[in-house]
Structure formats: C-alpha cells, structure tokens
CSV table of C-alpha atoms and ligand atoms in Angstrom, one decimal:
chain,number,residue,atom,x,y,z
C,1,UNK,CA,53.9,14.6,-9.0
C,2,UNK,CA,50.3,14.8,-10.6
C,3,UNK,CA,47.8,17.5,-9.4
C,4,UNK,CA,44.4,16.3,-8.2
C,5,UNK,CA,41.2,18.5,-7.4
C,6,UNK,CA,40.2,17.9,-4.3
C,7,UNK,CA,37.9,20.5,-3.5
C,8,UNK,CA,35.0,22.1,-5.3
C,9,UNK,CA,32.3,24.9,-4.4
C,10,UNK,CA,30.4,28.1,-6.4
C,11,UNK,CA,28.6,30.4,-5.6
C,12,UNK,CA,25.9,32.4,-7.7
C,13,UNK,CA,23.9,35.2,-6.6
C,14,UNK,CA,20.3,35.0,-5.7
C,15,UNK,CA,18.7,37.4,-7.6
C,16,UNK,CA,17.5,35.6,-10.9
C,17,UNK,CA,17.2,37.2,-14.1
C,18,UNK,CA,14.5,34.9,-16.2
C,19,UNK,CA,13.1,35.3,-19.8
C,20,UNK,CA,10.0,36.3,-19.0
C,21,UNK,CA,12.0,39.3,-16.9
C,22,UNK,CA,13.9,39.3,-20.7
C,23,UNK,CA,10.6,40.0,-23.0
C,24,UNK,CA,9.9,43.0,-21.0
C,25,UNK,CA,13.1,44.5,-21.6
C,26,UNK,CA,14.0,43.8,-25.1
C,27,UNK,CA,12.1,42.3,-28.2
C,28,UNK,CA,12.4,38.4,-27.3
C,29,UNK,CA,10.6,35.6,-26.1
C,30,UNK,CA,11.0,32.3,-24.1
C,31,UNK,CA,10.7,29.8,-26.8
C,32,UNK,CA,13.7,31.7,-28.9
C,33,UNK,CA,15.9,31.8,-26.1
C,34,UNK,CA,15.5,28.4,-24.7
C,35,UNK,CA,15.3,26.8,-28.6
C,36,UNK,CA,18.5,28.7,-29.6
C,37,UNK,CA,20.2,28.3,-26.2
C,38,UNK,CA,18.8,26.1,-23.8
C,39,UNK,CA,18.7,29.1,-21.5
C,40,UNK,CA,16.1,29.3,-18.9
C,41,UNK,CA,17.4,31.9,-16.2
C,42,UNK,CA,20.4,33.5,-15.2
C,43,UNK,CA,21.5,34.7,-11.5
C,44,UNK,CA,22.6,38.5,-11.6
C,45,UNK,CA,25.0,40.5,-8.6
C,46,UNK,CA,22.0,43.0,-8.4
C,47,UNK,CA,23.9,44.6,-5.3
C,48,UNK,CA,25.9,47.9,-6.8
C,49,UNK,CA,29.0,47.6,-3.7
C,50,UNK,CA,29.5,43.9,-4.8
C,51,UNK,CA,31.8,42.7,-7.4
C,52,UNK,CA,33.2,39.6,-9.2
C,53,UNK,CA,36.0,39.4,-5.9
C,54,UNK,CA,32.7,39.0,-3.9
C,55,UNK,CA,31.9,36.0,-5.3
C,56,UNK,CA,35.1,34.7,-5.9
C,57,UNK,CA,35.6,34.8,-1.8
C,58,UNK,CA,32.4,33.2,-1.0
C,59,UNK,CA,33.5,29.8,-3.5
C,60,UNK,CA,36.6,30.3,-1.7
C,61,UNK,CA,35.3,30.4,1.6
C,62,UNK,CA,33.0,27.7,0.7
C,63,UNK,CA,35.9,25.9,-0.7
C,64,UNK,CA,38.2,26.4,2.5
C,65,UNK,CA,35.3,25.3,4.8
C,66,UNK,CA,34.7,22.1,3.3
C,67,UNK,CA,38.1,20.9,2.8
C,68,UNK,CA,38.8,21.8,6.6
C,69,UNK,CA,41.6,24.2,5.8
C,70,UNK,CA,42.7,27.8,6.7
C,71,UNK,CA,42.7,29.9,4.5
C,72,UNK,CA,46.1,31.1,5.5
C,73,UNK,CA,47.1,27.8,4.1
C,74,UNK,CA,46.8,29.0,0.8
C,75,UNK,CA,49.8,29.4,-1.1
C,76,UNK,CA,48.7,30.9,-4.5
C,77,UNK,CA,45.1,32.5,-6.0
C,78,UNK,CA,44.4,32.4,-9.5
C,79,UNK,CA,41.4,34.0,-11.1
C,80,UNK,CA,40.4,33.7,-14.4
C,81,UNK,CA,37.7,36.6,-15.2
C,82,UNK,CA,37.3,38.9,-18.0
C,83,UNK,CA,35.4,41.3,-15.0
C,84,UNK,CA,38.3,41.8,-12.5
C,85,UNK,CA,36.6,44.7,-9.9
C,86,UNK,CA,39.0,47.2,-11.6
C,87,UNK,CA,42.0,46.9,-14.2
C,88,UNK,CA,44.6,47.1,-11.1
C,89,UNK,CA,45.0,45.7,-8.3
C,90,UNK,CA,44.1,42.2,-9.5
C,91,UNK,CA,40.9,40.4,-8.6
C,92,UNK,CA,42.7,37.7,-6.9
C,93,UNK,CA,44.8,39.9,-4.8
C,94,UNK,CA,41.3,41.2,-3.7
C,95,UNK,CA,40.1,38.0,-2.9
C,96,UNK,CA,43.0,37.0,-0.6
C,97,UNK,CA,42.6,39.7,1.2
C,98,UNK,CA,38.8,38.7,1.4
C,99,UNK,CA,39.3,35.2,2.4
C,100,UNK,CA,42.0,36.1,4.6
C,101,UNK,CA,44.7,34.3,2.5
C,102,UNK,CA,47.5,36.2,4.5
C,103,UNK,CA,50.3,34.1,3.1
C,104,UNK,CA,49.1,33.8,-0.8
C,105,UNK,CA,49.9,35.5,-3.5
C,106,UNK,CA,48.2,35.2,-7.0
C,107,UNK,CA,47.2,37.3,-10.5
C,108,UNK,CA,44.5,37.3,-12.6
C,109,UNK,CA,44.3,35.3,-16.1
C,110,UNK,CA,42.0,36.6,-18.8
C,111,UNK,CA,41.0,33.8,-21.8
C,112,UNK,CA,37.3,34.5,-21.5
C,113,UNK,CA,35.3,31.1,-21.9
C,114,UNK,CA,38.1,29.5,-21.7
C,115,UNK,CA,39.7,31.4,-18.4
C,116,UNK,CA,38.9,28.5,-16.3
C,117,UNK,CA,40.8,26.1,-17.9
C,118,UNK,CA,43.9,27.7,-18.6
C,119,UNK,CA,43.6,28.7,-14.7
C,120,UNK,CA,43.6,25.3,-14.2
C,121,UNK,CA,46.7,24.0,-16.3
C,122,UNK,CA,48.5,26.9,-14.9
C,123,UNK,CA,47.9,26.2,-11.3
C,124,UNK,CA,48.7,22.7,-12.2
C,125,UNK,CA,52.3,23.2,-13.0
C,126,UNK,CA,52.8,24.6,-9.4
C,127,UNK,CA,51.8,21.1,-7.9
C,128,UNK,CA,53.8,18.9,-10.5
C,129,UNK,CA,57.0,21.1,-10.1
C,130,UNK,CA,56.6,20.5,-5.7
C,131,UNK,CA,56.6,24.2,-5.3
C,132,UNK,CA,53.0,24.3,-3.7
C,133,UNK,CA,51.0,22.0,-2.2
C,134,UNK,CA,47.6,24.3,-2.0
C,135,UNK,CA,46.6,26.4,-5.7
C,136,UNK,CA,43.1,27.6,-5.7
C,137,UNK,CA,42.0,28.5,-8.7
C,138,UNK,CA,38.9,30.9,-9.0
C,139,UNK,CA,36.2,31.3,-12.2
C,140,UNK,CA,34.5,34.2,-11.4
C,141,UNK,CA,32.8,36.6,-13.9
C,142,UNK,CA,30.3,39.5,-13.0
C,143,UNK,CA,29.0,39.7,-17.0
C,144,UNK,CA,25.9,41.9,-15.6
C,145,UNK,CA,28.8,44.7,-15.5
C,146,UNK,CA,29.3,44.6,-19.4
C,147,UNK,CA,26.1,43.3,-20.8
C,148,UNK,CA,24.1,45.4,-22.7
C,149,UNK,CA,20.5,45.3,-21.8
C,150,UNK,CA,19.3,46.7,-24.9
C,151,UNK,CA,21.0,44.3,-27.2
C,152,UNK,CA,19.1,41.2,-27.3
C,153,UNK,CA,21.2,39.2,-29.4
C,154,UNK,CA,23.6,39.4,-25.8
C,155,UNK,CA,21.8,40.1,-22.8
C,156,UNK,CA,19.7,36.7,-22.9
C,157,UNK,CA,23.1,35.0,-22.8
C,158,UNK,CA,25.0,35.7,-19.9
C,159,UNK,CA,24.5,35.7,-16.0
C,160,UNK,CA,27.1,36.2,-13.0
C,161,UNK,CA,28.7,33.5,-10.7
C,162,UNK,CA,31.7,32.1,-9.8
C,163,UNK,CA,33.5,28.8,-9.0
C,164,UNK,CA,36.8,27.8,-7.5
C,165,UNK,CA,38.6,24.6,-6.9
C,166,UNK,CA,41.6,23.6,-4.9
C,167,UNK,CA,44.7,22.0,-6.4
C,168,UNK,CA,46.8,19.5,-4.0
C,169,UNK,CA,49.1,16.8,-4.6
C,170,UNK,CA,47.3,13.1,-5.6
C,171,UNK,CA,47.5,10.6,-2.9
C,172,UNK,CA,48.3,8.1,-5.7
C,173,UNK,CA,50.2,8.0,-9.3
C,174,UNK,CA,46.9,7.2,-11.0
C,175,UNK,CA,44.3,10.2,-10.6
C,176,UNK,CA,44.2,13.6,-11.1
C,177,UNK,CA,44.5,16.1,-14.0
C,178,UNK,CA,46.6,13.8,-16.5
C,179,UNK,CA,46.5,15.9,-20.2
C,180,UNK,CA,45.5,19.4,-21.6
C,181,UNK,CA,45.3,21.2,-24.9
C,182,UNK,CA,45.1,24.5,-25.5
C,183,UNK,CA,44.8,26.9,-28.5
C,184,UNK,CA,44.3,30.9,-28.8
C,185,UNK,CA,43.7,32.4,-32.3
C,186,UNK,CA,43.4,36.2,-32.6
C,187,UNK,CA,42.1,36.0,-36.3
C,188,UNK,CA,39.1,35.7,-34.2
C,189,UNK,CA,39.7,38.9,-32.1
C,190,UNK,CA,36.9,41.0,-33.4
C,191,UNK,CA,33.7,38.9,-33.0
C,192,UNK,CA,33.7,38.9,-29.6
C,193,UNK,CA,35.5,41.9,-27.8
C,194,UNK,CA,34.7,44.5,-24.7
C,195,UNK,CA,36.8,47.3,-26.4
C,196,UNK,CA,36.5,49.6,-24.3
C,197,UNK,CA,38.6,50.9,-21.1
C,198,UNK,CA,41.5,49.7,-22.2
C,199,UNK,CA,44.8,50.5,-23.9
C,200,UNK,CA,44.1,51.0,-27.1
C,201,UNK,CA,40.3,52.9,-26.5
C,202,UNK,CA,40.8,53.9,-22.9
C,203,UNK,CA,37.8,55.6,-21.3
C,204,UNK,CA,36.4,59.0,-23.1
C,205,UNK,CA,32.8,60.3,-23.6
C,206,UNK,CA,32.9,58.6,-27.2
C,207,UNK,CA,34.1,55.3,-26.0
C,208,UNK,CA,30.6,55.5,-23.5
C,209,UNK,CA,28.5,56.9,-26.2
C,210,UNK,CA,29.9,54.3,-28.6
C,211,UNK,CA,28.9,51.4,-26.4
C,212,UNK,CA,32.4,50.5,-25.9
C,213,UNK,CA,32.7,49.4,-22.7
C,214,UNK,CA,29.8,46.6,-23.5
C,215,UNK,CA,30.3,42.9,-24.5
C,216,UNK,CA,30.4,43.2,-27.9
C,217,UNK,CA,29.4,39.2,-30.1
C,218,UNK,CA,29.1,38.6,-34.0
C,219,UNK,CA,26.7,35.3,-32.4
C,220,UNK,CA,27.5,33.2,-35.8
C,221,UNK,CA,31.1,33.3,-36.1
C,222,UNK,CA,31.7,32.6,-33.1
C,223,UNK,CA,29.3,29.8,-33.0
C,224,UNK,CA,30.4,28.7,-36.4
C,225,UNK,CA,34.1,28.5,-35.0
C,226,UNK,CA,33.1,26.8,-31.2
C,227,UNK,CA,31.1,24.0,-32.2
C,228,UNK,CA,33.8,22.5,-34.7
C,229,UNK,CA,37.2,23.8,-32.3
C,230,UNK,CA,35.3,22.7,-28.7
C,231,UNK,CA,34.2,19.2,-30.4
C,232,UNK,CA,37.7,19.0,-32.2
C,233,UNK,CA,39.9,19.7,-29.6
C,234,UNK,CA,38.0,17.2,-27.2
C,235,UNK,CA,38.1,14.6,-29.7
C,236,UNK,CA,41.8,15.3,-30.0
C,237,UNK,CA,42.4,14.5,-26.3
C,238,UNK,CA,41.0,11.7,-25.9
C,239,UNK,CA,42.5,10.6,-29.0
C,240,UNK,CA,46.1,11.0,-27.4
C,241,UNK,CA,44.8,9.4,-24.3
C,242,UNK,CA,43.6,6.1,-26.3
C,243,UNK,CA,39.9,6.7,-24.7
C,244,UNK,CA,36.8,6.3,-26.3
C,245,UNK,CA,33.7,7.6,-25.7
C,246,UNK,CA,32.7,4.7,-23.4
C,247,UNK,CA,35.5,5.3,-21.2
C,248,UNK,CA,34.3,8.7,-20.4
C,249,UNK,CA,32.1,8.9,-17.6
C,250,UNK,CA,31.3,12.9,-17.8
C,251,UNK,CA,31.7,15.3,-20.4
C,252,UNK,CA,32.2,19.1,-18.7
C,253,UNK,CA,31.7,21.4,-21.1
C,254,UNK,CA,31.1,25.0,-21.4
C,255,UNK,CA,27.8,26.2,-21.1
C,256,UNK,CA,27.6,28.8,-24.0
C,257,UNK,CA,25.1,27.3,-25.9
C,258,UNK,CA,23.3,23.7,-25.5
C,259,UNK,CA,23.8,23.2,-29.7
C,260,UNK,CA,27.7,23.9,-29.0
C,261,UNK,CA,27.6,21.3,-26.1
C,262,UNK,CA,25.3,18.8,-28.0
C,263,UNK,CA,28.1,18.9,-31.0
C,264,UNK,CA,30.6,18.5,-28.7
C,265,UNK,CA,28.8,15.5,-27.2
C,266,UNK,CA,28.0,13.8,-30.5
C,267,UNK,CA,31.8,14.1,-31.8
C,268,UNK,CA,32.7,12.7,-28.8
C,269,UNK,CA,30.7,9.4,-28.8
C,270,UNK,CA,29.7,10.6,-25.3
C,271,UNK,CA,26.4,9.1,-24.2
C,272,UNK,CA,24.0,12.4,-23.4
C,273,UNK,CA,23.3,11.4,-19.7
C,274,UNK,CA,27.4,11.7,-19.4
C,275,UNK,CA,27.3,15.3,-20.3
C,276,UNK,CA,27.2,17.9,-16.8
C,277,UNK,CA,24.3,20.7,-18.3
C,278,UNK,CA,23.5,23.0,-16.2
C,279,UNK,CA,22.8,26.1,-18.8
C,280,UNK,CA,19.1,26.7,-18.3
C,281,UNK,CA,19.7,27.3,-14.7
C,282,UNK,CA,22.9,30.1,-15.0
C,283,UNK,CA,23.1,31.0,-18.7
C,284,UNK,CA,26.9,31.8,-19.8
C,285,UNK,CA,28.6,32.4,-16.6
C,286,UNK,CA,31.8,32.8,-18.9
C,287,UNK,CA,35.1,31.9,-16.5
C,288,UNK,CA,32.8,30.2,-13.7
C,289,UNK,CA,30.5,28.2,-16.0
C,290,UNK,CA,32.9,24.4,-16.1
C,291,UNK,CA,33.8,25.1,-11.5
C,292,UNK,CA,29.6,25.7,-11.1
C,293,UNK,CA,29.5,22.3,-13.1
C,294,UNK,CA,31.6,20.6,-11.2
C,295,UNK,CA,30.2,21.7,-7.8
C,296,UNK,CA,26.6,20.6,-8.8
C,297,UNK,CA,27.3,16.9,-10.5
C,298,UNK,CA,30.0,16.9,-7.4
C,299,UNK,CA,27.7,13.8,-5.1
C,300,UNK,CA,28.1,11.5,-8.9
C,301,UNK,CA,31.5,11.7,-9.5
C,302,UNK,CA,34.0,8.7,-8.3
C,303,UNK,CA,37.6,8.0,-7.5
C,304,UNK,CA,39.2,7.2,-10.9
C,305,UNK,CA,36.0,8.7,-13.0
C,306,UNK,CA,37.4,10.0,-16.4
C,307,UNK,CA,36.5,13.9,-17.3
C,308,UNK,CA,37.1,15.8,-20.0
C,309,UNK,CA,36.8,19.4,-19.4
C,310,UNK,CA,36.2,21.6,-22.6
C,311,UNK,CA,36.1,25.1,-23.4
C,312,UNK,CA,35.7,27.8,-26.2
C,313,UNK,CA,35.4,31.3,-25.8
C,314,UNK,CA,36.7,35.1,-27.0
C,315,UNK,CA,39.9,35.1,-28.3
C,316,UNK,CA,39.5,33.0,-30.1
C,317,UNK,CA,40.2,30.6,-26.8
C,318,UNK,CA,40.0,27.2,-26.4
C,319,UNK,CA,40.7,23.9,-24.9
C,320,UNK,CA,40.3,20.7,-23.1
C,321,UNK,CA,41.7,19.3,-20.4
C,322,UNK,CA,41.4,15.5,-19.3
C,323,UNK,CA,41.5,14.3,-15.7
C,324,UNK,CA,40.9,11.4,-13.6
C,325,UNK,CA,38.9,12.3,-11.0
C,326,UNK,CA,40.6,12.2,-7.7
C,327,UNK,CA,37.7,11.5,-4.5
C,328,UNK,CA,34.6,10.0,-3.5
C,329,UNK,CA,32.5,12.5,-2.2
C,330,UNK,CA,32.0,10.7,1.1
C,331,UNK,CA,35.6,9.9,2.2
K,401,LIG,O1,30.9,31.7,-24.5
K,401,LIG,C1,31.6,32.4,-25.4
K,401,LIG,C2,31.4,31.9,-26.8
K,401,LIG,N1,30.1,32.3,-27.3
K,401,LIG,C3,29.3,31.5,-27.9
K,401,LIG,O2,29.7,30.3,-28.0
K,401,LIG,C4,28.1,32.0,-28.5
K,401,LIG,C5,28.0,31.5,-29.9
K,401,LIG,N2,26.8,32.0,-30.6
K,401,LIG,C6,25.6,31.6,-30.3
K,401,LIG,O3,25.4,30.9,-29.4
K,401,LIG,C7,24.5,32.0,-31.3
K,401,LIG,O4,25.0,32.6,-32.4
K,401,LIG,C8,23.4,33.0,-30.6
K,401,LIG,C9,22.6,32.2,-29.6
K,401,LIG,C10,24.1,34.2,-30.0
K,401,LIG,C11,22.4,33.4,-31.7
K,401,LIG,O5,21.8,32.3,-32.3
K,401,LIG,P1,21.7,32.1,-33.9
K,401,LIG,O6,20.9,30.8,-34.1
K,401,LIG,O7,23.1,32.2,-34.4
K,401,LIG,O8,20.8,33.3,-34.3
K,401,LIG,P2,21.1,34.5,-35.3
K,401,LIG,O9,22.1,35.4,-34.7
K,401,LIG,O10,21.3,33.9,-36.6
K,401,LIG,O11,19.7,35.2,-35.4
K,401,LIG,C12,18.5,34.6,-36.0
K,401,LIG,C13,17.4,35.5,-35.9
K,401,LIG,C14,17.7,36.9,-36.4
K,401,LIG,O12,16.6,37.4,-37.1
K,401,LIG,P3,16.5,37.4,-38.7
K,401,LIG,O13,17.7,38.2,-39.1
K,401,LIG,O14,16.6,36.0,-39.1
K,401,LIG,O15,15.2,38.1,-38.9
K,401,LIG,C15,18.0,37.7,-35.2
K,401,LIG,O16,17.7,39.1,-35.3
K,401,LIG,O17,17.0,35.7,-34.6
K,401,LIG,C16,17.0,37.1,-34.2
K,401,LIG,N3,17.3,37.3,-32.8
K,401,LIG,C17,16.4,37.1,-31.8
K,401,LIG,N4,15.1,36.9,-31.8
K,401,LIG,C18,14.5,36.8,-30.6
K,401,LIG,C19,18.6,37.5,-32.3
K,401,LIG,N5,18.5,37.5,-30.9
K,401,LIG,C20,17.2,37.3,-30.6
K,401,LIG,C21,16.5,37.2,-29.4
K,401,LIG,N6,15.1,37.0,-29.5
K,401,LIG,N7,17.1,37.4,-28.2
C-alpha cells in the first residue's frame, strides 16, 4: 500500500525579524545577506511562554481543520525538530495533548535540515505496512531559542516556523511517495553542532559562559559539503526513477541557502520556475522549511505532479525523497 500526502498547512509566527532589524544588531547589511543567501526576513516566536509544540499544534490544527478530521483520529505524531520545548517529554507528545490527539502516540526525530524528511519516510512505513491509516508528521523548529544574536555569520540565517502534513493511504496504485534516499555522515559532526545541554556537556556555568548552548556553523564546510550531497543525492533519485529533469514538475528543496538550491536546480536539469523558493520570506526554518514549501505552492500542485523533495543539513544529514503528488487542490 503506497502513502500519499493529503494534507498540508504551516504556521509561522508573526513577528518578523528583517535585515534592516539585523544591521542594528550586528555588523551586517542587506545587500550581504540577500547576495549570500537570498534572505530577506525571517518570522521569530517573540512570545517567551510559546514554544516549537505551539506551532507545531497550530499546523496541526490547521491541518485537522482542512482535511475535515478529528483530531482524535490521529493515530501517530512525529516531529522532526532539533528545538523540542525540553529534552523530555517529547515535543510531539506535547503537541497531542495540544491538539487534542487523545488516541495518538508519537516521538520526536532529530536530523536537523534534514528532520523533515526522514519524518516523512518514517511515517511512511506505517501506511505501507496497514498499521495506520492517519501519520501526521510535524517540522517544527523554534531556532530563535539557540541562535546567537551576536554572531552574525548565524543569526541572519535562521527564523522559526513549523509545518506538518498528513500521511493516509492513496486512493490509487499510482501516486504518492514512491522512492527515498537517505544518508547521515558524522565526519561532519563538528561544523554544525548545539553542544550544549546535553550528555556529553550538560548544563554548567562554563557551558553558558562558553556559548554552548548556541547553534554553533563552520558556514563553508558545510556549504562546501550541501551543494554537491543535496544536488548529488537528487540527481541520484531520479536517476533510479528513469526521470529527467522535464518530467519533474517541482523541485522542493531546502531553504538554507538560495546558491545550495540553485546548484541543486542546475544538477537537476530542473527548469528554475519548477523550483518552490520561499527563503527571502522565512530564512532557514530548519525541520519546517520543505512542509512551509509545500503549504505555499499547495493551489499549483496536481494529481500525478512529480516532486522531488531534498534536504541537507547538520549531521552531516541528507536526502531526497521522490513522490507523485496525490490531489488536486479543489477536489
Ligand atoms: O541548513 C543547514 C545547513 N546549513 C547550510 O547549508 C549553510 C551553509 N553555509 C552557508 O550558507 C554560507 O557559508 C554562509 C551564508 C553561512 C556564509 O556565506 P559565505 O559565502 O560562505 O561567506 P564566508 O563565511 O566565506 O564569509 C565571507 C566574508 C567574511 O569576511 P572576510 O573574512 O572575507 O573578510 C565574513 O567575515 O563575509 C563576512 N561575513 C559577513 N559580512 C557581513 C560573514 N557573515 C557576515 C554578515 N554580514 N552577516
């Protein structure tokens, strides 16, 4: 039995963050940002009580409301975040209980940029093996919680948001999610990290004083290492699937950096106006940047449209998934 999405929403907060806001706290300035990464603004959770299991619940509320369902129907939440509301109990669990998800149970999955999509072929398997028939899978990331606001070569990167989408059964053999690759390579570990709070450094005066608990990125490395393994492994997909770029009608990639994307487009053969960008608007939501894509291009996508879904992040973590998509948005 093949999984099929066949619900989307997001939610971002509205309290935006823009780089004119940025040159005032740190020594930047709009042309650097947006030449380097396309970034325009980012939304921020400004409210101190509200958390990344806020924003989760509102996509899922959001979801639950369009697709006419209870959220008691639910049988399973799974979050990918790398800023669950606290190390225990898990984000999702929170979220349930939010939503009012009374017969779900779920767990949290942490693979950074690329949390989404190994959400996603996770809560896939419970579909194809018939033991659900409702996953909702959640990319939610508060990064306002572990950015730095005195490190400029971080804080113009990342804004909060989340995304969620809901797994059923396809109507039909022929669409839904049909192929994924993954990859994780710790070599790559210590270019991007938060190393504080946990096991290894758990919380102490000098982990604070040492900036621990902050996002920490060596920018080129990791750049270096996303714009050949997000173009590779997408060109390896649809390799395996015999497509070509013409018979993908949208690239969803995510939104780091535009140059990453752009690479990842060219590889591809993948016509520009195919590629979902919404960067300038959120910045590097991390785990809800590819769900926010989906909800905004949404009204343009058709039964039987080809996507390809791509991802690099910390970890090193990446990925692609391809999917045929599964509705029309007015049926
Ligand atoms: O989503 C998870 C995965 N993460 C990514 O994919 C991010 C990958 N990395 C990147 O996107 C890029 O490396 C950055 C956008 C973070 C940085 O861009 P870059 O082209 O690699 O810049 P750079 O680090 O080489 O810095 C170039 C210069 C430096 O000055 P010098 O040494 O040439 O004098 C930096 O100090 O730009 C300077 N710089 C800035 N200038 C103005 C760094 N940050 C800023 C800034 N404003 N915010």
């Amino acid at each position: 039995m093949r999984a099929a999405i066949t619900c989307v929403a997001g939610y971002v907060p509205d309290d935006l963050l823009t780089n004119a806001d940025l040159t005032e706290m740190v020594d930047t300035n709009d042309e650097w940002i947006k030449s380097r990464t396309g970034i325009s603004q980012r939304h921020i959770l400004k409210d101190p009580l509200k958390a990344t299991s806020d924003m989760g619940a509102e996509a899922v509320k959001t979801l639950c409301e369009k697709r006419g369902i209870d959220p008691s129907e639910i049988d399973i939440i799974i979050t990918a975040t790398v800023t669950p509301d606290m190390m225990f109990p898990s984000t999702s669990n929170l979220i349930a209980q939010k939503v009012g998800a009374t017969k779900a149970w779920g767990f949290d999955l942490s693979a950074a940029c690329s949390g989404f999509m190994f959400a996603l072929t996770t809560g896939t398997q419970f579909i194809q093996n018939g033991t659900y028939k409702k996953v909702v899978v959640v990319g939610a990331d508060k990064m306002s919680s572990i950015v730095d606001y005195t490190d400029r070569t971080t804080c113009i990167l990342f804004g909060d948001g989340a995304g969620a989408v809901l797994l059923e059964p396809s109507e039909d053999e022929e669409n839904g999610i049909i192929d994924h690759i993954h990859y994780c390579d710790g070599e790559g570990a210590s270019f991007l990290r938060q190393e504080g709070g946990g096991s290894l450094n758990p919380a102490s005066h000098e982990t604070v004083d040492k900036k621990m608990h902050f996002l920490f990125q060596d920018g080129k490395p990791v750049f270096k290492a996303a714009v050949t393994g997000m173009a590779d492994v997408s060109y390896e997909i649809m390799e395996r699937n015999g497509l070509t770029g013409d018979d993908v009608a949208w690239l969803v990639p995510h939104q780091a950096n535009l140059r990453i994307i752009d690479a990842t487009q060219r590889r591809m053969g993948v016509d520009r106006e195919k590629v979902m960008i919404n960067i300038q608007d959120y910045g590097n939501t991390t785990a809800a940047t590819i769900p926010l894509c989906l909800r905004d291009w949404e009204n343009q996508l058709k039964k039987g449209d080809n996507l390809i879904l791509a991802a690099f992040g910390g970890g090193f973590t990446w990925g692609s998934i391809y999917l045929k998509w599964a509705y029309d948005t007015d049926s």
